[in-house]
């Protein structure tokens, strides 16, 4: 367990890394006693500073909910991070790669809420009832902590490696389709790189949102009407570089395209 001075110092390091698009040495190598709760406290400080600077909190991301992501990272439990309005891009955007570090893309579904979701006993049925619509989304990962050997403690402190998100395609009501069977084809520069099905996220993507609501309750927080929730990736992270065009085809739910410069 760390003290408040150590947590603040880590938040300072991460803020500099985000501003300078650099990485800091792995936290768990330097602070072997650092816990998951320490990491969420560091993340909360990062969010607090963003709000105080005038950034608008619009939702949360859930990470590491699928086996493919857990195998890709070596981390076996979910985590969450915060999404600010300035991190949300529309379909067709041209995105500046220099805003991020170690840029990767994940394929997800985003839940947009119409009602509050507050733990501790939120179920999949509560999530579906509280959801206004579900829309295809891509997450841009940006790592500000050294990637080699990192644990969930490193990832959570790094705001779950969130860089940004892109939404697009066709918004649907949560009961309009079988969300478990939503699938996507992921292309980079017109070459297919990966495919996935949303059931990979805890057997149903709404289960990720239920997990999040219950986890936030443990931290004295809840999900609000209008929040955007990235429910977790059902493809492995795909590296992208300046000049790359990314296209994700969700079939009946439409497609998302963006280009990195």
Coordinates of N, CA and C in Angstrom, one line a residue:
X1 N 0.8 -1.2 0.0 CA 0.0 0.0 0.0 C 0.9 1.2 0.0
X2 N 0.5 2.2 -0.8 CA 1.3 3.5 -0.9 C 0.7 4.6 -0.1
X3 N 1.5 5.6 0.3 CA 0.9 6.7 0.9 C 0.5 7.8 -0.1
X4 N -0.2 8.8 0.4 CA -0.8 9.8 -0.5 C 0.3 10.5 -1.3
X5 N 1.4 10.7 -0.7 CA 2.5 11.5 -1.4 C 3.0 10.6 -2.5
X6 N 3.2 9.3 -2.3 CA 3.6 8.5 -3.4 C 2.6 8.4 -4.6
X7 N 1.3 8.3 -4.2 CA 0.3 8.3 -5.2 C 0.3 9.5 -6.1
X8 N 0.4 10.7 -5.4 CA 0.5 12.0 -6.1 C 1.7 12.1 -7.0
X9 N 2.8 11.6 -6.5 CA 4.0 11.6 -7.4 C 3.9 10.8 -8.6
X10 N 3.2 9.6 -8.5 CA 2.9 8.8 -9.7 C 2.0 9.5 -10.6
X11 N 0.9 10.1 -10.1 CA 0.0 10.9 -10.9 C 0.8 12.0 -11.7
X12 N 1.7 12.6 -11.0 CA 2.5 13.7 -11.7 C 3.3 13.1 -12.8
X13 N 3.9 11.9 -12.6 CA 4.7 11.3 -13.6 C 3.9 10.9 -14.9
X14 N 2.7 10.4 -14.6 CA 1.8 10.0 -15.7 C 1.3 11.2 -16.5
X15 N 1.0 12.3 -15.7 CA 0.6 13.5 -16.4 C 1.7 14.1 -17.4
X16 N 2.9 14.0 -16.9 CA 4.0 14.4 -17.8 C 4.2 13.5 -19.0
X17 N 4.0 12.2 -18.7 CA 4.2 11.2 -19.8 C 3.1 11.5 -20.9
X18 N 1.9 11.8 -20.4 CA 0.8 12.0 -21.4 C 1.0 13.3 -22.2
X19 N 1.5 14.3 -21.5 CA 1.8 15.6 -22.2 C 2.9 15.5 -23.2
X20 N 4.0 14.7 -22.8 CA 5.2 14.5 -23.7 C 5.1 13.3 -24.6
X21 N 4.0 12.5 -24.5 CA 3.9 11.3 -25.3 C 5.1 10.4 -25.1
X22 N 5.4 10.2 -23.9 CA 6.5 9.3 -23.5 C 6.0 8.2 -22.6
X23 N 6.8 7.3 -22.1 CA 6.5 6.3 -21.2 C 7.3 6.4 -19.9
X24 N 6.8 6.0 -18.8 CA 7.5 5.9 -17.6 C 7.9 4.5 -17.2
X25 N 8.9 4.3 -16.4 CA 9.3 2.9 -16.1 C 8.1 2.2 -15.3
X26 N 8.0 0.9 -15.5 CA 6.9 0.1 -14.9 C 6.8 0.4 -13.4
X27 N 5.6 0.7 -13.0 CA 5.3 1.1 -11.6 C 5.6 -0.1 -10.6
X28 N 5.2 -1.3 -11.0 CA 5.3 -2.4 -10.1 C 6.8 -2.8 -9.9
X29 N 7.7 -2.4 -10.8 CA 9.1 -2.7 -10.6 C 9.7 -1.7 -9.6
X30 N 9.1 -0.5 -9.5 CA 9.6 0.5 -8.5 C 8.8 0.5 -7.2
X31 N 7.6 0.1 -7.2 CA 6.7 0.1 -6.0 C 6.1 -1.3 -5.9
X32 N 6.9 -2.3 -5.5 CA 6.4 -3.7 -5.4 C 5.2 -3.9 -4.5
X33 N 5.0 -2.9 -3.5 CA 3.9 -3.0 -2.6 C 2.6 -2.3 -3.1
X34 N 2.7 -1.8 -4.3 CA 1.6 -1.0 -4.9 C 0.4 -2.0 -5.2
X35 N -0.8 -1.6 -4.8 CA -2.0 -2.5 -4.9 C -2.9 -2.0 -6.0
X36 N -3.9 -2.8 -6.3 CA -5.0 -2.3 -7.2 C -5.7 -1.1 -6.7
X37 N -5.9 -1.0 -5.4 CA -6.6 0.2 -4.8 C -5.7 1.4 -4.9
X38 N -4.4 1.2 -4.8 CA -3.5 2.3 -5.0 C -3.6 2.9 -6.5
X39 N -3.7 1.9 -7.4 CA -3.8 2.3 -8.8 C -5.1 3.0 -9.1
X40 N -6.2 2.6 -8.6 CA -7.5 3.3 -8.8 C -7.4 4.7 -8.1
X41 N -6.7 4.8 -7.0 CA -6.5 6.1 -6.4 C -5.7 7.1 -7.3
X42 N -4.7 6.5 -7.9 CA -3.9 7.3 -8.9 C -4.8 7.8 -10.0
X43 N -5.5 6.8 -10.6 CA -6.4 7.1 -11.7 C -7.5 8.2 -11.3
X44 N -8.0 8.1 -10.1 CA -9.0 9.1 -9.6 C -8.4 10.5 -9.5
X45 N -7.1 10.5 -9.1 CA -6.4 11.8 -9.1 C -6.3 12.4 -10.5
X46 N -6.0 11.5 -11.4 CA -5.8 11.9 -12.8 C -7.2 12.5 -13.4
X47 N -8.3 11.8 -13.0 CA -9.6 12.2 -13.4 C -9.9 13.6 -12.8
X48 N -9.7 13.7 -11.5 CA -9.9 14.9 -10.8 C -9.2 16.1 -11.4
X49 N -7.9 15.9 -11.7 CA -7.2 17.0 -12.4 C -7.8 17.4 -13.7
X50 N -8.2 16.4 -14.5 CA -8.9 16.6 -15.8 C -10.1 17.5 -15.6
X51 N -11.0 17.1 -14.7 CA -12.2 17.9 -14.5 C -11.9 19.3 -14.0
X52 N -10.9 19.4 -13.1 CA -10.5 20.8 -12.6 C -10.0 21.6 -13.8
X53 N -9.4 21.0 -14.8 CA -8.8 21.7 -15.9 C -9.9 22.0 -17.0
X54 N -11.1 21.6 -16.7 CA -12.2 21.9 -17.7 C -12.6 20.8 -18.6
X55 N -12.0 19.6 -18.5 CA -12.4 18.5 -19.3 C -13.7 17.9 -18.8
X56 N -14.5 17.4 -19.7 CA -15.8 16.9 -19.4 C -15.8 15.4 -19.4
X57 N -16.1 14.8 -18.3 CA -16.2 13.3 -18.2 C -17.5 12.8 -18.8
X58 N -17.3 11.9 -19.8 CA -18.5 11.4 -20.6 C -18.8 10.0 -20.4
X59 N -17.9 9.2 -19.8 CA -18.1 7.8 -19.7 C -16.9 7.0 -19.1
X60 N -17.0 5.7 -19.3 CA -15.9 4.8 -18.8 C -15.6 3.8 -19.9
X61 N -14.4 3.2 -19.8 CA -14.0 2.1 -20.6 C -13.8 0.9 -19.7
X62 N -14.1 -0.3 -20.2 CA -13.8 -1.5 -19.5 C -12.8 -2.2 -20.3
X63 N -11.7 -2.7 -19.6 CA -10.7 -3.4 -20.3 C -10.5 -4.8 -19.8
X64 N -9.9 -5.7 -20.6 CA -9.5 -7.0 -20.2 C -10.6 -7.9 -19.8
X65 N -11.7 -7.8 -20.6 CA -12.9 -8.6 -20.4 C -13.0 -9.9 -21.2
X66 N -12.2 -10.0 -22.2 CA -12.2 -11.2 -23.0 C -10.9 -12.0 -22.9
X67 N -11.1 -13.3 -23.2 CA -9.9 -14.2 -23.1 C -8.8 -13.8 -24.1
X68 N -9.2 -13.2 -25.2 CA -8.1 -12.8 -26.2 C -7.3 -11.7 -25.7
X69 N -8.0 -10.7 -25.0 CA -7.3 -9.6 -24.4 C -6.5 -10.0 -23.2
X70 N -7.0 -10.9 -22.4 CA -6.3 -11.4 -21.2 C -5.0 -12.2 -21.6
X71 N -5.1 -12.9 -22.7 CA -4.0 -13.7 -23.2 C -3.0 -12.7 -23.8
X72 N -3.5 -11.7 -24.4 CA -2.6 -10.7 -25.1 C -1.7 -9.9 -24.1
X73 N -2.3 -9.7 -22.9 CA -1.7 -8.9 -21.9 C -1.1 -9.7 -20.7
X74 N -1.5 -10.9 -20.5 CA -1.1 -11.7 -19.4 C -1.8 -11.3 -18.1
X75 N -2.9 -10.5 -18.2 CA -3.7 -10.0 -17.1 C -5.0 -10.7 -17.1
X76 N -5.5 -11.2 -15.9 CA -6.6 -12.1 -15.9 C -7.9 -11.5 -15.2
X77 N -7.9 -10.2 -15.0 CA -9.1 -9.7 -14.4 C -9.4 -8.3 -15.1
X78 N -10.7 -7.9 -15.2 CA -11.0 -6.7 -15.9 C -10.5 -5.5 -15.1
X79 N -10.5 -4.3 -15.8 CA -10.2 -3.1 -15.2 C -11.1 -2.0 -15.8
X80 N -11.0 -0.8 -15.4 CA -11.8 0.3 -16.0 C -11.0 1.6 -16.0
X81 N -11.4 2.5 -16.9 CA -10.8 3.8 -17.0 C -11.8 4.9 -17.3
X82 N -11.4 6.1 -17.4 CA -12.3 7.2 -17.6 C -12.2 7.7 -19.1
X83 N -13.3 8.2 -19.6 CA -13.4 8.8 -21.0 C -13.8 10.3 -20.8
X84 N -13.0 11.2 -21.4 CA -13.3 12.6 -21.5 C -13.9 12.9 -22.9
X85 N -14.6 14.0 -23.0 CA -15.3 14.4 -24.2 C -14.2 14.6 -25.3
X86 N -13.0 15.1 -25.0 CA -12.0 15.4 -26.0 C -11.3 14.1 -26.5
X87 N -11.7 13.0 -25.9 CA -11.2 11.7 -26.4 C -12.1 10.9 -27.3
X88 N -13.2 11.6 -27.7 CA -14.3 10.9 -28.5 C -14.2 11.5 -29.9
X89 N -14.0 10.6 -30.9 CA -14.0 11.0 -32.3 C -15.2 10.4 -33.0
X90 N -15.6 11.1 -34.1 CA -16.7 10.6 -34.9 C -16.1 9.7 -36.0
X91 N -17.0 8.9 -36.6 CA -16.7 8.1 -37.8 C -16.1 8.9 -38.9
X92 N -15.1 8.4 -39.5 CA -14.4 9.1 -40.6 C -13.4 10.1 -40.2
X93 N -13.0 10.2 -38.9 CA -12.1 11.1 -38.4 C -10.6 10.8 -39.0
X94 N -9.9 11.9 -39.1 CA -8.4 11.8 -39.4 C -7.8 12.1 -38.0
X95 N -7.0 11.2 -37.5 CA -6.5 11.2 -36.1 C -5.0 11.4 -36.1
X96 N -4.6 12.3 -35.3 CA -3.2 12.6 -35.2 C -2.5 11.6 -34.3
X97 N -1.6 10.8 -34.9 CA -1.0 9.7 -34.1 C -0.1 10.2 -33.0
X98 N 0.4 11.4 -33.2 CA 1.4 12.0 -32.2 C 0.7 12.3 -30.9
X99 N -0.6 12.3 -30.8 CA -1.3 12.5 -29.6 C -1.2 11.3 -28.6
X100 N -0.7 10.2 -29.1 CA -0.7 8.9 -28.4 C 0.6 8.3 -28.3
X101 N 0.8 7.3 -27.4 CA 2.0 6.5 -27.4 C 1.6 5.0 -27.6
X102 N 2.4 4.3 -28.4 CA 2.2 2.9 -28.7 C 0.8 2.7 -29.1
X103 N 0.4 3.2 -30.3 CA -1.0 3.3 -30.7 C -1.5 1.9 -31.2
X104 N -2.6 1.4 -30.6 CA -3.2 0.2 -31.0 C -4.7 0.4 -31.0
X105 N -5.4 -0.5 -31.8 CA -6.9 -0.4 -32.0 C -7.5 -1.6 -31.5
X106 N -8.7 -1.5 -30.8 CA -9.5 -2.6 -30.4 C -11.0 -2.4 -30.9
X107 N -11.6 -3.5 -31.2 CA -13.0 -3.5 -31.7 C -14.0 -3.8 -30.5
X108 N -15.0 -2.9 -30.3 CA -15.8 -3.0 -29.2 C -17.3 -2.6 -29.5
X109 N -18.1 -2.7 -28.5 CA -19.5 -2.1 -28.5 C -19.5 -1.0 -27.4
X110 N -20.2 0.1 -27.7 CA -20.4 1.1 -26.7 C -21.9 1.1 -26.3
X111 N -22.1 1.2 -25.0 CA -23.5 1.3 -24.4 C -23.7 2.7 -24.0
X112 N -24.8 3.3 -24.4 CA -25.1 4.7 -24.0 C -26.3 4.6 -23.1
X113 N -26.2 5.1 -21.9 CA -27.2 4.9 -20.9 C -28.3 6.0 -20.9
X114 N -29.5 5.6 -20.5 CA -30.6 6.5 -20.3 C -30.9 6.7 -18.9
X115 N -30.5 5.7 -18.0 CA -30.7 5.7 -16.6 C -29.5 5.5 -15.8
X116 N -29.5 5.8 -14.6 CA -28.4 5.6 -13.7 C -28.2 4.1 -13.4
X117 N -27.0 3.6 -13.3 CA -26.6 2.3 -12.9 C -25.7 2.4 -11.7
X118 N -26.3 2.0 -10.5 CA -25.5 2.0 -9.3 C -25.5 0.7 -8.6
X119 N -24.3 0.2 -8.2 CA -24.2 -1.1 -7.5 C -24.8 -1.0 -6.2
X120 N -24.7 -2.1 -5.4 CA -23.7 -3.2 -5.6 C -24.3 -4.4 -6.4
X121 N -25.5 -4.5 -6.7 CA -26.0 -5.8 -7.2 C -26.6 -5.6 -8.6
X122 N -25.9 -4.9 -9.5 CA -26.4 -4.6 -10.9 C -26.2 -5.9 -11.7
X123 N -27.3 -6.3 -12.4 CA -27.3 -7.5 -13.2 C -27.3 -7.1 -14.7
X124 N -27.2 -8.1 -15.5 CA -27.3 -7.9 -17.0 C -28.6 -7.3 -17.3
X125 N -29.7 -7.7 -16.6 CA -31.0 -7.2 -16.9 C -31.1 -5.7 -16.6
X126 N -30.5 -5.3 -15.5 CA -30.5 -3.9 -15.1 C -29.8 -3.1 -16.2
X127 N -28.7 -3.7 -16.7 CA -27.9 -3.0 -17.8 C -28.8 -2.8 -19.0
X128 N -29.4 -3.8 -19.5 CA -30.2 -3.7 -20.7 C -31.4 -2.8 -20.5
X129 N -32.0 -2.7 -19.3 CA -33.1 -1.8 -19.1 C -32.6 -0.4 -19.0
X130 N -31.4 -0.2 -18.6 CA -30.8 1.2 -18.4 C -30.2 1.7 -19.7
X131 N -30.1 0.9 -20.7 CA -29.3 1.3 -21.9 C -30.3 1.9 -22.9
X132 N -29.9 3.1 -23.4 CA -30.7 3.8 -24.5 C -30.4 3.1 -25.8
X133 N -29.1 3.0 -26.2 CA -28.8 2.3 -27.4 C -27.3 1.8 -27.3
X134 N -27.0 0.9 -28.2 CA -25.7 0.3 -28.4 C -25.2 0.7 -29.7
X135 N -23.9 1.0 -29.8 CA -23.3 1.5 -31.1 C -21.9 0.9 -31.3
X136 N -21.5 0.6 -32.5 CA -20.1 0.1 -32.7 C -19.1 1.2 -32.3
X137 N -18.0 0.7 -31.8 CA -16.9 1.7 -31.4 C -15.6 1.0 -31.5
X138 N -14.6 1.8 -31.8 CA -13.2 1.4 -31.7 C -12.5 2.1 -30.6
X139 N -11.6 1.4 -29.9 CA -10.8 2.1 -28.8 C -9.4 2.2 -29.3
X140 N -8.8 3.4 -29.1 CA -7.4 3.7 -29.3 C -6.7 3.5 -28.0
X141 N -5.8 2.5 -28.0 CA -5.0 2.3 -26.8 C -3.7 3.2 -26.8
X142 N -3.3 3.8 -25.7 CA -2.1 4.6 -25.6 C -1.5 4.3 -24.3
X143 N -0.3 3.7 -24.3 CA 0.3 3.3 -23.0 C 1.4 4.3 -22.6
X144 N 1.2 4.8 -21.3 CA 2.1 5.7 -20.8 C 3.0 5.1 -19.7
X145 N 2.8 3.8 -19.5 CA 3.7 3.0 -18.6 C 4.4 1.9 -19.5
X146 N 5.6 1.7 -19.2 CA 6.4 0.6 -19.9 C 5.6 -0.6 -20.0
X147 N 5.5 -1.2 -21.2 CA 4.6 -2.3 -21.5 C 5.2 -3.7 -21.1
X148 N 6.5 -3.9 -21.2 CA 7.1 -5.2 -20.9 C 6.9 -5.5 -19.4
X149 N 6.2 -6.6 -19.2 CA 6.1 -7.2 -17.8 C 5.1 -6.4 -16.9
X150 N 4.3 -5.6 -17.5 CA 3.3 -4.8 -16.6 C 2.2 -5.7 -16.1
X151 N 1.6 -5.3 -15.0 CA 0.5 -6.0 -14.4 C -0.7 -5.1 -14.4
X152 N -1.8 -5.6 -13.9 CA -3.0 -4.8 -13.8 C -2.8 -3.6 -13.0
X153 N -1.9 -3.6 -12.0 CA -1.6 -2.5 -11.2 C -1.1 -1.3 -12.1
X154 N -0.2 -1.7 -13.0 CA 0.4 -0.7 -13.9 C -0.7 -0.1 -14.8
X155 N -1.5 -1.0 -15.3 CA -2.5 -0.6 -16.3 C -3.6 0.3 -15.8
X156 N -4.1 -0.1 -14.6 CA -5.2 0.8 -14.0 C -4.7 2.2 -13.7
X157 N -3.5 2.3 -13.2 CA -2.9 3.6 -12.9 C -2.8 4.4 -14.2
X158 N -2.6 3.8 -15.3 CA -2.4 4.4 -16.6 C -3.8 4.6 -17.3
X159 N -4.9 4.8 -16.5 CA -6.2 5.0 -17.0 C -6.6 3.8 -17.9
X160 N -6.2 2.6 -17.6 CA -6.5 1.4 -18.4 C -6.1 1.6 -19.8
X161 N -5.0 2.3 -20.0 CA -4.4 2.5 -21.3 C -5.3 3.2 -22.4
X162 N -6.3 3.9 -21.9 CA -7.2 4.6 -22.9 C -6.5 5.8 -23.5
X163 N -6.6 5.8 -24.8 CA -6.1 7.0 -25.6 C -7.3 7.8 -26.1
X164 N -8.2 7.1 -26.8 CA -9.4 7.7 -27.3 C -10.4 6.7 -27.8
X165 N -11.5 7.1 -28.3 CA -12.5 6.1 -28.9 C -13.1 6.8 -30.2
X166 N -13.5 5.9 -31.1 CA -14.3 6.4 -32.3 C -15.6 5.6 -32.3
X167 N -16.7 6.3 -32.6 CA -18.0 5.6 -32.7 C -18.5 5.8 -34.1
X168 N -19.4 4.9 -34.5 CA -20.0 5.0 -35.8 C -20.9 3.8 -36.1
X169 N -21.3 3.6 -37.3 CA -22.2 2.6 -37.6 C -23.6 2.9 -37.3
X170 N -24.5 1.9 -37.0 CA -25.9 2.1 -36.7 C -26.2 1.9 -35.2
X171 N -26.6 2.9 -34.5 CA -27.1 2.7 -33.1 C -28.3 1.8 -33.1
X172 N -28.4 0.9 -32.2 CA -29.5 0.0 -32.1 C -30.0 -0.1 -30.6
X173 N -31.3 -0.3 -30.4 CA -31.8 -0.6 -29.1 C -31.2 -1.9 -28.6
X174 N -31.0 -2.1 -27.3 CA -30.3 -3.3 -26.8 C -31.1 -4.5 -27.0
X175 N -32.4 -4.4 -27.3 CA -33.2 -5.6 -27.6 C -33.5 -5.8 -29.1
X176 N -32.9 -5.0 -29.9 CA -33.1 -5.1 -31.3 C -32.3 -6.2 -32.0
X177 N -31.2 -6.6 -31.4 CA -30.3 -7.6 -32.0 C -29.9 -8.5 -30.8
X178 N -29.4 -9.6 -31.1 CA -28.7 -10.5 -30.1 C -27.3 -10.0 -30.0
X179 N -27.0 -9.2 -28.9 CA -25.7 -8.6 -28.8 C -24.6 -9.6 -28.7
X180 N -24.9 -10.8 -28.2 CA -23.8 -11.8 -28.1 C -23.2 -12.1 -29.5
X181 N -24.1 -12.0 -30.5 CA -23.7 -12.5 -31.8 C -23.3 -11.3 -32.8
X182 N -23.2 -10.1 -32.2 CA -22.6 -9.0 -33.0 C -21.1 -9.4 -33.3
X183 N -20.8 -9.3 -34.6 CA -19.4 -9.6 -35.0 C -18.8 -8.5 -35.8
X184 N -17.5 -8.5 -36.0 CA -16.8 -7.5 -36.7 C -15.6 -8.0 -37.4
X185 N -15.3 -7.4 -38.6 CA -14.1 -7.7 -39.4 C -13.3 -6.5 -39.3
X186 N -12.0 -6.6 -38.9 CA -11.1 -5.5 -38.7 C -10.1 -5.5 -39.8
X187 N -10.0 -4.3 -40.5 CA -9.1 -4.2 -41.6 C -8.1 -3.0 -41.3
X188 N -6.8 -3.2 -41.8 CA -5.9 -2.1 -41.8 C -5.3 -2.0 -43.2
X189 N -5.5 -0.9 -43.8 CA -5.1 -0.6 -45.2 C -5.6 -1.7 -46.1
X190 N -6.9 -2.0 -46.0 CA -7.7 -2.8 -46.9 C -7.3 -4.3 -46.8
X191 N -6.5 -4.6 -45.8 CA -6.2 -6.0 -45.5 C -6.8 -6.5 -44.2
X192 N -7.5 -7.6 -44.2 CA -8.2 -8.0 -43.0 C -7.1 -8.5 -42.0
X193 N -7.2 -8.0 -40.7 CA -6.3 -8.4 -39.7 C -6.8 -9.2 -38.6
X194 N -8.1 -9.1 -38.3 CA -8.7 -9.8 -37.2 C -10.2 -9.9 -37.3
X195 N -10.8 -10.8 -36.6 CA -12.3 -10.9 -36.6 C -12.7 -11.2 -35.1
X196 N -13.9 -10.9 -34.8 CA -14.3 -11.3 -33.4 C -15.9 -11.2 -33.2
X197 N -16.3 -11.8 -32.2 CA -17.8 -11.8 -31.8 C -17.9 -11.3 -30.4
X198 N -18.9 -10.5 -30.2 CA -19.1 -9.8 -28.9 C -19.3 -10.7 -27.7
X199 N -19.7 -11.9 -27.9 CA -19.9 -12.9 -26.8 C -18.5 -13.1 -26.1
X200 N -17.4 -12.8 -26.8 CA -16.1 -13.0 -26.2 C -16.0 -12.1 -24.9
X201 N -16.8 -11.1 -24.8 CA -16.7 -10.2 -23.6 C -17.7 -10.8 -22.5
X202 N -17.1 -11.6 -21.7 CA -17.8 -12.2 -20.5 C -19.1 -12.9 -20.9
X203 N -19.2 -13.5 -22.1 CA -20.3 -14.2 -22.6 C -21.4 -13.3 -23.1
X204 N -21.4 -12.0 -22.7 CA -22.4 -11.0 -23.2 C -21.8 -9.6 -22.9
X205 N -21.7 -8.7 -23.9 CA -21.1 -7.4 -23.6 C -21.7 -6.7 -22.5
X206 N -23.0 -6.9 -22.2 CA -23.7 -6.2 -21.1 C -23.1 -6.6 -19.8
X207 N -22.6 -7.8 -19.7 CA -22.0 -8.3 -18.4 C -20.8 -7.4 -18.0
X208 N -20.1 -6.9 -19.0 CA -19.0 -6.0 -18.7 C -19.5 -4.7 -18.0
X209 N -20.6 -4.2 -18.5 CA -21.2 -3.0 -17.9 C -21.7 -3.3 -16.5
X210 N -22.3 -4.4 -16.3 CA -22.7 -4.8 -14.9 C -21.5 -4.9 -14.0
X211 N -20.4 -5.5 -14.5 CA -19.2 -5.6 -13.7 C -18.7 -4.2 -13.3
X212 N -18.8 -3.3 -14.3 CA -18.3 -1.9 -14.0 C -19.1 -1.2 -13.0
X213 N -20.4 -1.3 -13.1 CA -21.3 -0.6 -12.2 C -21.1 -1.1 -10.7
X214 N -20.9 -2.4 -10.6 CA -20.6 -2.9 -9.3 C -19.2 -2.6 -8.7
X215 N -18.2 -2.5 -9.6 CA -16.9 -2.1 -9.2 C -16.9 -0.7 -8.8
X216 N -17.6 0.2 -9.6 CA -17.6 1.6 -9.2 C -18.3 1.8 -7.9
X217 N -19.3 1.0 -7.6 CA -19.9 1.1 -6.3 C -18.9 1.0 -5.1
X218 N -18.0 0.0 -5.3 CA -17.0 -0.2 -4.3 C -16.1 1.0 -4.1
X219 N -16.0 1.8 -5.2 CA -15.2 3.0 -5.1 C -16.0 4.3 -4.9
X220 N -17.3 4.1 -4.4 CA -18.1 5.2 -4.1 C -18.6 6.0 -5.3
X221 N -18.8 5.3 -6.4 CA -19.2 6.0 -7.7 C -20.3 5.2 -8.4
X222 N -20.9 5.8 -9.4 CA -22.0 5.1 -10.2 C -21.9 5.6 -11.6
X223 N -22.7 4.9 -12.5 CA -22.8 5.3 -13.9 C -24.0 6.2 -14.0
X224 N -23.9 7.3 -14.8 CA -25.0 8.3 -14.9 C -25.7 8.2 -16.3
X225 N -26.9 8.7 -16.3 CA -27.6 8.8 -17.6 C -26.8 9.6 -18.6
X226 N -26.7 9.1 -19.9 CA -25.9 9.7 -20.9 C -24.5 9.2 -21.0
X227 N -24.0 8.5 -20.0 CA -22.7 7.9 -20.0 C -22.5 7.0 -21.2
X228 N -21.3 7.1 -21.8 CA -20.8 6.2 -22.8 C -19.9 5.1 -22.2
X229 N -20.3 3.8 -22.4 CA -19.5 2.8 -21.8 C -18.9 1.9 -22.8
X230 N -17.6 1.9 -23.0 CA -16.9 0.9 -23.9 C -16.9 -0.4 -23.1
X231 N -17.5 -1.4 -23.7 CA -17.8 -2.6 -22.9 C -16.6 -3.6 -23.0
X232 N -15.6 -3.4 -23.7 CA -14.5 -4.3 -23.8 C -14.3 -4.9 -25.2
X233 N -13.0 -5.2 -25.5 CA -12.7 -5.6 -26.8 C -12.9 -7.1 -27.1
X234 N -13.4 -7.4 -28.3 CA -13.5 -8.8 -28.7 C -12.6 -9.1 -29.9
X235 N -11.5 -8.3 -30.1 CA -10.4 -8.6 -30.9 C -9.1 -8.3 -30.1
X236 N -8.0 -8.9 -30.5 CA -6.7 -8.5 -29.9 C -6.3 -7.1 -30.3
X237 N -5.4 -6.4 -29.6 CA -5.0 -5.1 -30.0 C -4.2 -5.1 -31.4
X238 N -4.6 -4.2 -32.3 CA -3.9 -4.1 -33.6 C -3.1 -2.8 -33.6
X239 N -1.8 -3.0 -33.9 CA -0.9 -1.8 -34.0 C -1.2 -1.0 -35.2
X240 N -1.2 0.3 -35.0 CA -1.4 1.2 -36.2 C -0.3 2.3 -36.2
X241 N 0.0 2.8 -37.3 CA 1.1 3.8 -37.5 C 0.6 4.9 -38.4
X242 N 1.3 6.1 -38.4 CA 0.9 7.2 -39.3 C 0.8 6.7 -40.7
X243 N -0.3 7.1 -41.3 CA -0.6 6.7 -42.7 C -1.6 5.6 -42.8
X244 N -1.8 4.8 -41.7 CA -2.7 3.7 -41.7 C -4.2 4.1 -41.8
X245 N -5.0 3.4 -42.6 CA -6.4 3.5 -42.5 C -7.0 2.3 -41.9
X246 N -7.9 2.5 -40.9 CA -8.5 1.4 -40.1 C -10.0 1.3 -40.5
X247 N -10.5 0.1 -40.8 CA -11.9 0.0 -41.1 C -12.4 -1.2 -40.4
X248 N -13.5 -1.1 -39.7 CA -14.2 -2.2 -38.9 C -15.6 -2.3 -39.4
X249 N -15.9 -3.5 -40.0 CA -17.2 -3.8 -40.6 C -18.0 -4.7 -39.6
X250 N -19.1 -4.1 -39.1 CA -20.0 -4.8 -38.1 C -21.2 -5.4 -38.8
X251 N -21.2 -5.6 -40.1 CA -22.4 -6.2 -40.7 C -23.6 -5.3 -40.7
X252 N -24.7 -5.8 -40.1 CA -25.9 -5.0 -40.1 C -25.8 -3.8 -39.2
X253 N -24.8 -3.7 -38.3 CA -24.6 -2.5 -37.5 C -23.8 -1.5 -38.1
X254 N -23.4 -1.7 -39.4 CA -22.6 -0.7 -40.1 C -21.1 -0.8 -39.9
X255 N -20.4 0.3 -40.1 CA -19.0 0.2 -40.1 C -18.4 1.5 -39.6
X256 N -17.1 1.4 -39.2 CA -16.3 2.6 -38.7 C -15.0 2.6 -39.5
X257 N -14.7 3.8 -40.0 CA -13.4 4.0 -40.7 C -12.7 5.3 -40.1
X258 N -11.4 5.2 -40.0 CA -10.7 6.3 -39.5 C -9.3 6.2 -40.1
X259 N -8.6 7.3 -40.2 CA -7.2 7.3 -40.7 C -6.3 8.0 -39.7
X260 N -5.1 7.5 -39.6 CA -4.1 8.0 -38.7 C -3.0 8.8 -39.5
X261 N -2.7 10.0 -39.1 CA -1.7 10.7 -39.8 C -0.5 10.9 -39.0

